[in-house]
Amino acid sequence: MTNQNVVVSDPKSAIGMAIAVSVSNSSFFSPAVPKPPTVPGGYITISLKKLETGGAGGAGRVGAWVDSMRASSPTRIKSTPSLSDTEALSAWMLHHPSALRTFEQITNASKGKQIVMFLDYDGTLSPIVEDPDQAFMSKEMRAAVKDVARYFPTAIVSGRCRDKVYRFVKLSELYYAGSHGMDIKGPAKGRKYKKGNQSLLCQPASEFLPMIDEVYKALLEKTKSTPGAKVENNKFCLSVHFRCVDEQRWTALAEQVRLVLNQYPKLRLTQGRKVLEIRPTIKWDKGNALEFLLESLGYANSNDVFPIYIGDDRTDEDAFKVLRNRGQGFGIIVSKFPRETSASYSLQEPTEVMNFLRLLVEWKRRSLQDNILTRH
């Protein structure tokens, strides 16, 4: 058995409570199962064994991987959608309607329950940009998130390093789950949603830190010959961005990453929107982070909670699936294109996310005012 430590600390008493979460060795190091990319913007889990070269067969496998990179990261977006594209989007939105147009339907379902907000960062609160270090959120978006946090427990759940996401958002009253949920911290002060003044900390992959740092340095060295490639250290996971890499160099970049990761079977590789994500093989993702935070807030087995998760990436699907399985709350996918998703509703871009958050705040304020008038 392998123990993952989840520590909840109380700064007043300096008492730490360790909760051991046991995971069997068989699941802890289980090989990743490859999933074919079916829609733009998706990600696949890639088995490193299938990337081993050696002969024409190996080269063919790497070529197939590069094909999947192209399929999930389209380089050109049509300026004018075709009739078939429009029809496909309309059909898709019948199953995933706009969260703005169906706002009343969402709030009616949440009546009498505590809404808890979960928000991805890149592509949700900020636009996707060429340089990931420049993915700043607007002042208007920050104000909208701050207002939401006044009325509902709110968490940012991102693949980014938790500290980096905090530097982007700059709101101390939020919960932050970085590294795809493998690094979670609660508000240091002003926590009105839980008794006491605790700052919770969950780091289920802490034993992988030396390995992640080692691989980060190796990838920096290996990929420096590829113009535009950027390796980002997200503490408990790594991102190899190829958004600025010429498409003809993707094969070389894939081979460079393979050569490094071939030496680390305890790490797995997934593919996102022009990014390769490298993380530990433990069974922990954004869905687990959502469940951990709900439990920390006292809603583990409660019928009085209504989680809303908004995200744009395939890694957010783990959280969407948790909500569907719980039968509580809704997932909202941020996408301009039809895609396979477990989310119930959709928004097209960060601007719509901001409008949805503003509507939610206005609805809550009116509800509170109506309650005051009713009492008098």
GROMACS .gro file of C-alpha atoms in nm:
model
  376
    1MET     CA    1   0.000   0.000   0.000
    2THR     CA    2   0.113   0.354  -0.069
    3ASN     CA    3   0.006   0.641   0.152
    4GLN     CA    4  -0.077   0.987   0.026
    5ASN     CA    5  -0.080   1.253   0.294
    6VAL     CA    6  -0.352   1.513   0.314
    7VAL     CA    7  -0.275   1.771   0.580
    8VAL     CA    8  -0.527   2.012   0.733
    9SER     CA    9  -0.347   2.266   0.949
   10ASP     CA   10  -0.477   2.513   1.203
   11PRO     CA   11  -0.250   2.818   1.214
   12LYS     CA   12  -0.377   2.919   1.559
   13SER     CA   13  -0.291   2.597   1.735
   14ALA     CA   14  -0.019   2.482   1.495
   15ILE     CA   15  -0.174   2.139   1.511
   16GLY     CA   16  -0.162   1.932   1.192
   17MET     CA   17  -0.398   1.647   1.126
   18ALA     CA   18  -0.273   1.394   0.870
   19ILE     CA   19  -0.529   1.191   0.685
   20ALA     CA   20  -0.383   0.885   0.517
   21VAL     CA   21  -0.536   0.804   0.184
   22SER     CA   22  -0.435   0.455   0.080
   23VAL     CA   23  -0.401   0.349  -0.279
   24SER     CA   24  -0.306  -0.003  -0.386
   25ASN     CA   25   0.016  -0.044  -0.581
   26SER     CA   26  -0.174  -0.199  -0.870
   27SER     CA   27  -0.381   0.114  -0.929
   28PHE     CA   28  -0.108   0.355  -0.822
   29PHE     CA   29   0.120   0.257  -1.109
   30SER     CA   30  -0.139   0.128  -1.353
   31PRO     CA   31  -0.047   0.195  -1.717
   32ALA     CA   32  -0.234   0.469  -1.895
   33VAL     CA   33  -0.494   0.359  -2.145
   34PRO     CA   34  -0.470   0.546  -2.477
   35LYS     CA   35  -0.787   0.720  -2.593
   36PRO     CA   36  -0.819   0.836  -2.953
   37PRO     CA   37  -0.886   1.206  -2.995
   38THR     CA   38  -1.240   1.238  -3.125
   39VAL     CA   39  -1.292   1.612  -3.116
   40PRO     CA   40  -1.086   1.933  -3.144
   41GLY     CA   41  -0.951   2.052  -2.813
   42GLY     CA   42  -0.956   1.706  -2.657
   43TYR     CA   43  -0.671   1.523  -2.493
   44ILE     CA   44  -0.552   1.166  -2.503
   45THR     CA   45  -0.357   0.959  -2.256
   46ILE     CA   46  -0.050   0.822  -2.428
   47SER     CA   47   0.122   0.497  -2.340
   48LEU     CA   48   0.497   0.550  -2.352
   49LYS     CA   49   0.547   0.191  -2.464
   50LYS     CA   50   0.366   0.276  -2.787
   51LEU     CA   51   0.610   0.558  -2.847
   52GLU     CA   52   0.919   0.342  -2.827
   53THR     CA   53   1.106   0.370  -3.153
   54GLY     CA   54   1.322   0.116  -3.321
   55GLY     CA   55   1.256   0.034  -3.683
   56ALA     CA   56   0.984   0.154  -3.910
   57GLY     CA   57   0.711   0.039  -3.671
   58GLY     CA   58   0.834   0.265  -3.394
   59ALA     CA   59   0.861   0.563  -3.625
   60GLY     CA   60   0.506   0.494  -3.740
   61ARG     CA   61   0.380   0.505  -3.384
   62VAL     CA   62   0.541   0.845  -3.325
   63GLY     CA   63   0.386   0.960  -3.652
   64ALA     CA   64   0.046   0.847  -3.529
   65TRP     CA   65   0.102   1.044  -3.210
   66VAL     CA   66   0.182   1.358  -3.410
   67ASP     CA   67  -0.136   1.302  -3.613
   68SER     CA   68  -0.332   1.301  -3.287
   69MET     CA   69  -0.156   1.625  -3.186
   70ARG     CA   70  -0.284   1.782  -3.507
   71ALA     CA   71  -0.634   1.644  -3.458
   72SER     CA   72  -0.670   1.777  -3.103
   73SER     CA   73  -0.493   2.109  -3.171
   74PRO     CA   74  -0.626   2.252  -3.499
   75THR     CA   75  -0.389   2.517  -3.636
   76ARG     CA   76  -0.645   2.700  -3.845
   77ILE     CA   77  -0.990   2.820  -3.742
   78LYS     CA   78  -1.233   2.898  -4.021
   79SER     CA   79  -1.322   3.267  -4.031
   80THR     CA   80  -1.664   3.182  -4.174
   81PRO     CA   81  -1.824   2.860  -4.046
   82SER     CA   82  -1.976   2.638  -4.313
   83LEU     CA   83  -2.341   2.536  -4.311
   84SER     CA   84  -2.243   2.189  -4.184
   85ASP     CA   85  -2.044   2.347  -3.900
   86THR     CA   86  -2.340   2.563  -3.801
   87GLU     CA   87  -2.578   2.268  -3.814
   88ALA     CA   88  -2.342   2.055  -3.605
   89LEU     CA   89  -2.314   2.328  -3.342
   90SER     CA   90  -2.692   2.373  -3.330
   91ALA     CA   91  -2.744   1.998  -3.286
   92TRP     CA   92  -2.477   1.986  -3.014
   93MET     CA   93  -2.634   2.277  -2.826
   94LEU     CA   94  -2.964   2.093  -2.804
   95HIS     CA   95  -2.786   1.860  -2.562
   96HIS     CA   96  -2.556   2.127  -2.409
   97PRO     CA   97  -2.762   2.450  -2.412
   98SER     CA   98  -2.616   2.790  -2.330
   99ALA     CA   99  -2.592   2.846  -1.955
  100LEU     CA  100  -2.686   3.208  -2.022
  101ARG     CA  101  -3.005   3.132  -2.212
  102THR     CA  102  -3.109   2.865  -1.960
  103PHE     CA  103  -2.993   3.058  -1.654
  104GLU     CA  104  -3.333   3.046  -1.486
  105GLN     CA  105  -3.342   2.669  -1.529
  106ILE     CA  106  -3.008   2.639  -1.349
  107THR     CA  107  -3.103   2.867  -1.059
  108ASN     CA  108  -3.440   2.695  -1.016
  109ALA     CA  109  -3.257   2.364  -0.972
  110SER     CA  110  -3.031   2.522  -0.707
  111LYS     CA  111  -3.303   2.672  -0.487
  112GLY     CA  112  -3.268   2.578  -0.122
  113LYS     CA  113  -2.915   2.450  -0.175
  114GLN     CA  114  -2.567   2.593  -0.123
  115ILE     CA  115  -2.398   2.670  -0.455
  116VAL     CA  116  -2.026   2.593  -0.462
  117MET     CA  117  -1.833   2.733  -0.761
  118PHE     CA  118  -1.542   2.555  -0.931
  119LEU     CA  119  -1.359   2.741  -1.208
  120ASP     CA  120  -1.082   2.636  -1.444
  121TYR     CA  121  -0.839   2.917  -1.532
  122ASP     CA  122  -0.690   2.907  -1.885
  123GLY     CA  123  -0.960   2.932  -2.148
  124THR     CA  124  -1.224   2.988  -1.880
  125LEU     CA  125  -1.125   3.296  -1.679
  126SER     CA  126  -0.856   3.406  -1.923
  127PRO     CA  127  -0.823   3.363  -2.300
  128ILE     CA  128  -0.584   3.107  -2.444
  129VAL     CA  129  -0.272   3.300  -2.550
  130GLU     CA  130   0.050   3.218  -2.733
  131ASP     CA  131   0.267   3.274  -2.424
  132PRO     CA  132   0.123   3.094  -2.117
  133ASP     CA  133   0.304   3.341  -1.891
  134GLN     CA  134   0.089   3.619  -2.038
  135ALA     CA  135  -0.250   3.457  -1.966
  136PHE     CA  136  -0.374   3.744  -1.753
  137MET     CA  137  -0.737   3.778  -1.654
  138SER     CA  138  -0.910   4.111  -1.704
  139LYS     CA  139  -0.996   4.344  -1.416
  140GLU     CA  140  -1.362   4.291  -1.499
  141MET     CA  141  -1.326   3.913  -1.471
  142ARG     CA  142  -1.141   3.943  -1.140
  143ALA     CA  143  -1.419   4.163  -1.005
  144ALA     CA  144  -1.681   3.909  -1.118
  145VAL     CA  145  -1.496   3.622  -0.948
  146LYS     CA  146  -1.451   3.829  -0.632
  147ASP     CA  147  -1.824   3.903  -0.621
  148VAL     CA  148  -1.910   3.535  -0.668
  149ALA     CA  149  -1.680   3.441  -0.379
  150ARG     CA  150  -1.873   3.679  -0.150
  151TYR     CA  151  -2.181   3.465  -0.183
  152PHE     CA  152  -2.052   3.115  -0.264
  153PRO     CA  153  -1.747   2.907  -0.172
  154THR     CA  154  -1.530   2.940  -0.483
  155ALA     CA  155  -1.231   2.738  -0.604
  156ILE     CA  156  -0.992   2.774  -0.896
  157VAL     CA  157  -0.900   2.428  -1.030
  158SER     CA  158  -0.616   2.439  -1.282
  159GLY     CA  159  -0.337   2.235  -1.436
  160ARG     CA  160  -0.108   2.525  -1.356
  161CYS     CA  161   0.113   2.553  -1.050
  162ARG     CA  162  -0.102   2.671  -0.759
  163ASP     CA  163   0.128   2.963  -0.680
  164LYS     CA  164   0.127   3.078  -1.043
  165VAL     CA  165  -0.254   3.067  -1.063
  166TYR     CA  166  -0.270   3.270  -0.741
  167ARG     CA  167  -0.040   3.532  -0.894
  168PHE     CA  168  -0.278   3.558  -1.190
  169VAL     CA  169  -0.600   3.572  -0.985
  170LYS     CA  170  -0.479   3.758  -0.674
  171LEU     CA  171  -0.785   3.682  -0.459
  172SER     CA  172  -0.698   3.549  -0.113
  173GLU     CA  173  -1.056   3.446  -0.033
  174LEU     CA  174  -1.060   3.161  -0.286
  175TYR     CA  175  -0.960   2.797  -0.272
  176TYR     CA  176  -0.682   2.707  -0.515
  177ALA     CA  177  -0.627   2.360  -0.661
  178GLY     CA  178  -0.319   2.358  -0.884
  179SER     CA  179  -0.142   2.080  -1.076
  180HIS     CA  180  -0.474   1.926  -1.184
  181GLY     CA  181  -0.590   1.916  -0.822
  182MET     CA  182  -0.271   1.766  -0.677
  183ASP     CA  183  -0.194   2.083  -0.480
  184ILE     CA  184  -0.489   2.231  -0.289
  185LYS     CA  185  -0.495   2.515  -0.042
  186GLY     CA  186  -0.783   2.700   0.122
  187PRO     CA  187  -0.814   3.068   0.213
  188ALA     CA  188  -0.570   3.175   0.482
  189LYS     CA  189  -0.820   3.422   0.621
  190GLY     CA  190  -1.178   3.531   0.586
  191ARG     CA  191  -1.313   3.177   0.553
  192LYS     CA  192  -1.679   3.212   0.635
  193TYR     CA  193  -1.784   2.880   0.487
  194LYS     CA  194  -1.625   2.655   0.749
  195LYS     CA  195  -1.595   2.679   1.124
  196GLY     CA  196  -1.258   2.787   1.254
  197ASN     CA  197  -0.979   2.967   1.072
  198GLN     CA  198  -0.804   2.675   0.910
  199SER     CA  199  -0.599   2.669   0.593
  200LEU     CA  200  -0.638   2.327   0.435
  201LEU     CA  201  -0.361   2.171   0.231
  202CYS     CA  202  -0.382   1.860   0.015
  203GLN     CA  203  -0.080   1.729  -0.176
  204PRO     CA  204  -0.140   1.362  -0.264
  205ALA     CA  205   0.159   1.345  -0.501
  206SER     CA  206   0.424   1.502  -0.275
  207GLU     CA  207   0.656   1.202  -0.306
  208PHE     CA  208   0.690   1.273  -0.679
  209LEU     CA  209   0.837   1.622  -0.634
  210PRO     CA  210   1.205   1.519  -0.676
  211MET     CA  211   1.118   1.316  -0.986
  212ILE     CA  212   0.914   1.598  -1.140
  213ASP     CA  213   1.199   1.843  -1.084
  214GLU     CA  214   1.447   1.599  -1.238
  215VAL     CA  215   1.230   1.547  -1.547
  216TYR     CA  216   1.175   1.923  -1.579
  217LYS     CA  217   1.550   1.986  -1.603
  218ALA     CA  218   1.593   1.701  -1.851
  219LEU     CA  219   1.311   1.832  -2.072
  220LEU     CA  220   1.453   2.184  -2.066
  221GLU     CA  221   1.783   2.048  -2.195
  222LYS     CA  222   1.630   1.809  -2.447
  223THR     CA  223   1.381   2.054  -2.602
  224LYS     CA  224   1.602   2.364  -2.618
  225SER     CA  225   1.684   2.282  -2.982
  226THR     CA  226   1.316   2.317  -3.080
  227PRO     CA  227   1.223   2.682  -3.143
  228GLY     CA  228   0.902   2.785  -2.970
  229ALA     CA  229   0.886   2.489  -2.731
  230LYS     CA  230   0.824   2.589  -2.371
  231VAL     CA  231   0.847   2.362  -2.068
  232GLU     CA  232   0.645   2.479  -1.767
  233ASN     CA  233   0.701   2.341  -1.418
  234ASN     CA  234   0.364   2.322  -1.244
  235LYS     CA  235   0.520   2.168  -0.931
  236PHE     CA  236   0.334   1.834  -0.934
  237CYS     CA  237   0.310   1.811  -1.312
  238LEU     CA  238   0.485   1.948  -1.620
  239SER     CA  239   0.356   2.110  -1.938
  240VAL     CA  240   0.537   2.107  -2.272
  241HIS     CA  241   0.371   2.381  -2.478
  242PHE     CA  242   0.396   2.349  -2.856
  243ARG     CA  243   0.158   2.632  -2.949
  244CYS     CA  244   0.450   2.833  -3.090
  245VAL     CA  245   0.631   2.535  -3.248
  246ASP     CA  246   0.622   2.497  -3.626
  247GLU     CA  247   0.401   2.201  -3.710
  248GLN     CA  248   0.681   2.040  -3.910
  249ARG     CA  249   0.884   2.017  -3.589
  250TRP     CA  250   0.617   1.838  -3.385
  251THR     CA  251   0.762   1.497  -3.468
  252ALA     CA  252   1.106   1.600  -3.341
  253LEU     CA  253   0.953   1.747  -3.025
  254ALA     CA  254   0.751   1.429  -2.963
  255GLU     CA  255   1.069   1.224  -2.995
  256GLN     CA  256   1.254   1.452  -2.751
  257VAL     CA  257   0.979   1.416  -2.490
  258ARG     CA  258   0.966   1.040  -2.546
  259LEU     CA  259   1.340   1.001  -2.491
  260VAL     CA  260   1.311   1.168  -2.150
  261LEU     CA  261   0.991   1.002  -2.028
  262ASN     CA  262   1.099   0.656  -2.140
  263GLN     CA  263   1.316   0.655  -1.826
  264TYR     CA  264   1.023   0.736  -1.594
  265PRO     CA  265   0.748   0.471  -1.602
  266LYS     CA  266   0.582   0.624  -1.293
  267LEU     CA  267   0.482   0.929  -1.497
  268ARG     CA  268   0.206   0.944  -1.758
  269LEU     CA  269   0.155   1.178  -2.048
  270THR     CA  270  -0.171   1.334  -2.166
  271GLN     CA  271  -0.235   1.575  -2.450
  272GLY     CA  272  -0.432   1.896  -2.433
  273ARG     CA  273  -0.479   2.208  -2.645
  274LYS     CA  274  -0.131   2.246  -2.796
  275VAL     CA  275   0.024   2.116  -2.476
  276LEU     CA  276   0.167   1.787  -2.354
  277GLU     CA  277   0.091   1.726  -1.985
  278ILE     CA  278   0.319   1.504  -1.774
  279ARG     CA  279   0.198   1.394  -1.432
  280PRO     CA  280   0.224   1.113  -1.176
  281THR     CA  281   0.031   0.793  -1.237
  282ILE     CA  282  -0.166   0.824  -0.914
  283LYS     CA  283  -0.544   0.814  -0.935
  284TRP     CA  284  -0.601   1.181  -0.862
  285ASP     CA  285  -0.747   1.442  -1.093
  286LYS     CA  286  -0.976   1.747  -1.096
  287GLY     CA  287  -1.271   1.526  -1.006
  288ASN     CA  288  -1.092   1.408  -0.692
  289ALA     CA  289  -1.007   1.769  -0.610
  290LEU     CA  290  -1.374   1.865  -0.639
  291GLU     CA  291  -1.477   1.584  -0.404
  292PHE     CA  292  -1.203   1.672  -0.155
  293LEU     CA  293  -1.312   2.035  -0.143
  294LEU     CA  294  -1.679   1.947  -0.103
  295GLU     CA  295  -1.587   1.715   0.184
  296SER     CA  296  -1.371   1.988   0.343
  297LEU     CA  297  -1.670   2.221   0.328
  298GLY     CA  298  -1.888   1.962   0.500
  299TYR     CA  299  -2.085   1.856   0.191
  300ALA     CA  300  -1.945   1.506   0.136
  301ASN     CA  301  -2.281   1.331   0.173
  302SER     CA  302  -2.511   1.629   0.173
  303ASN     CA  303  -2.821   1.680  -0.039
  304ASP     CA  304  -2.809   2.053   0.030
  305VAL     CA  305  -2.516   2.136  -0.199
  306PHE     CA  306  -2.520   2.246  -0.564
  307PRO     CA  307  -2.173   2.240  -0.723
  308ILE     CA  308  -2.120   2.426  -1.052
  309TYR     CA  309  -1.798   2.349  -1.241
  310ILE     CA  310  -1.694   2.562  -1.541
  311GLY     CA  311  -1.401   2.454  -1.758
  312ASP     CA  312  -1.282   2.431  -2.117
  313ASP     CA  313  -1.030   2.146  -2.118
  314ARG     CA  314  -1.053   1.768  -2.138
  315THR     CA  315  -0.897   1.752  -1.791
  316ASP     CA  316  -1.214   1.920  -1.663
  317GLU     CA  317  -1.416   1.621  -1.783
  318ASP     CA  318  -1.309   1.431  -1.470
  319ALA     CA  319  -1.496   1.690  -1.263
  320PHE     CA  320  -1.797   1.691  -1.496
  321LYS     CA  321  -1.824   1.314  -1.458
  322VAL     CA  322  -1.813   1.339  -1.078
  323LEU     CA  323  -2.106   1.581  -1.083
  324ARG     CA  324  -2.307   1.353  -1.313
  325ASN     CA  325  -2.235   1.053  -1.091
  326ARG     CA  326  -2.332   1.248  -0.777
  327GLY     CA  327  -2.649   1.371  -0.944
  328GLN     CA  328  -2.577   1.714  -0.798
  329GLY     CA  329  -2.507   2.044  -0.967
  330PHE     CA  330  -2.396   2.094  -1.326
  331GLY     CA  331  -2.086   2.103  -1.539
  332ILE     CA  332  -2.052   2.386  -1.792
  333ILE     CA  333  -1.812   2.339  -2.085
  334VAL     CA  334  -1.649   2.646  -2.242
  335SER     CA  335  -1.625   2.578  -2.615
  336LYS     CA  336  -1.715   2.733  -2.950
  337PHE     CA  337  -1.712   2.394  -3.117
  338PRO     CA  338  -1.912   2.074  -3.071
  339ARG     CA  339  -1.716   1.825  -2.860
  340GLU     CA  340  -1.773   1.516  -2.656
  341THR     CA  341  -1.838   1.619  -2.297
  342SER     CA  342  -2.008   1.514  -1.973
  343ALA     CA  343  -2.105   1.876  -1.905
  344SER     CA  344  -2.474   1.965  -1.903
  345TYR     CA  345  -2.447   2.323  -2.030
  346SER     CA  346  -2.211   2.533  -2.239
  347LEU     CA  347  -2.059   2.878  -2.273
  348GLN     CA  348  -1.858   2.984  -2.575
  349GLU     CA  349  -1.576   3.195  -2.432
  350PRO     CA  350  -1.443   3.366  -2.115
  351THR     CA  351  -1.660   3.673  -2.179
  352GLU     CA  352  -1.970   3.455  -2.150
  353VAL     CA  353  -1.826   3.299  -1.834
  354MET     CA  354  -1.795   3.648  -1.685
  355ASN     CA  355  -2.154   3.730  -1.783
  356PHE     CA  356  -2.275   3.407  -1.624
  357LEU     CA  357  -2.092   3.488  -1.299
  358ARG     CA  358  -2.243   3.836  -1.296
  359LEU     CA  359  -2.592   3.695  -1.349
  360LEU     CA  360  -2.535   3.453  -1.062
  361VAL     CA  361  -2.435   3.737  -0.828
  362GLU     CA  362  -2.735   3.949  -0.931
  363TRP     CA  363  -2.969   3.654  -0.879
  364LYS     CA  364  -2.827   3.589  -0.531
  365ARG     CA  365  -2.854   3.953  -0.431
  366ARG     CA  366  -3.218   3.968  -0.541
  367SER     CA  367  -3.292   3.646  -0.352
  368LEU     CA  368  -3.144   3.789  -0.032
  369GLN     CA  369  -3.340   4.112  -0.074
  370ASP     CA  370  -3.663   3.920  -0.134
  371ASN     CA  371  -3.600   3.718   0.183
  372ILE     CA  372  -3.557   4.038   0.386
  373LEU     CA  373  -3.879   4.185   0.245
  374THR     CA  374  -4.067   3.862   0.315
  375ARG     CA  375  -3.959   3.862   0.680
  376HIS     CA  376  -4.090   4.216   0.724
   0.00000   0.00000   0.00000
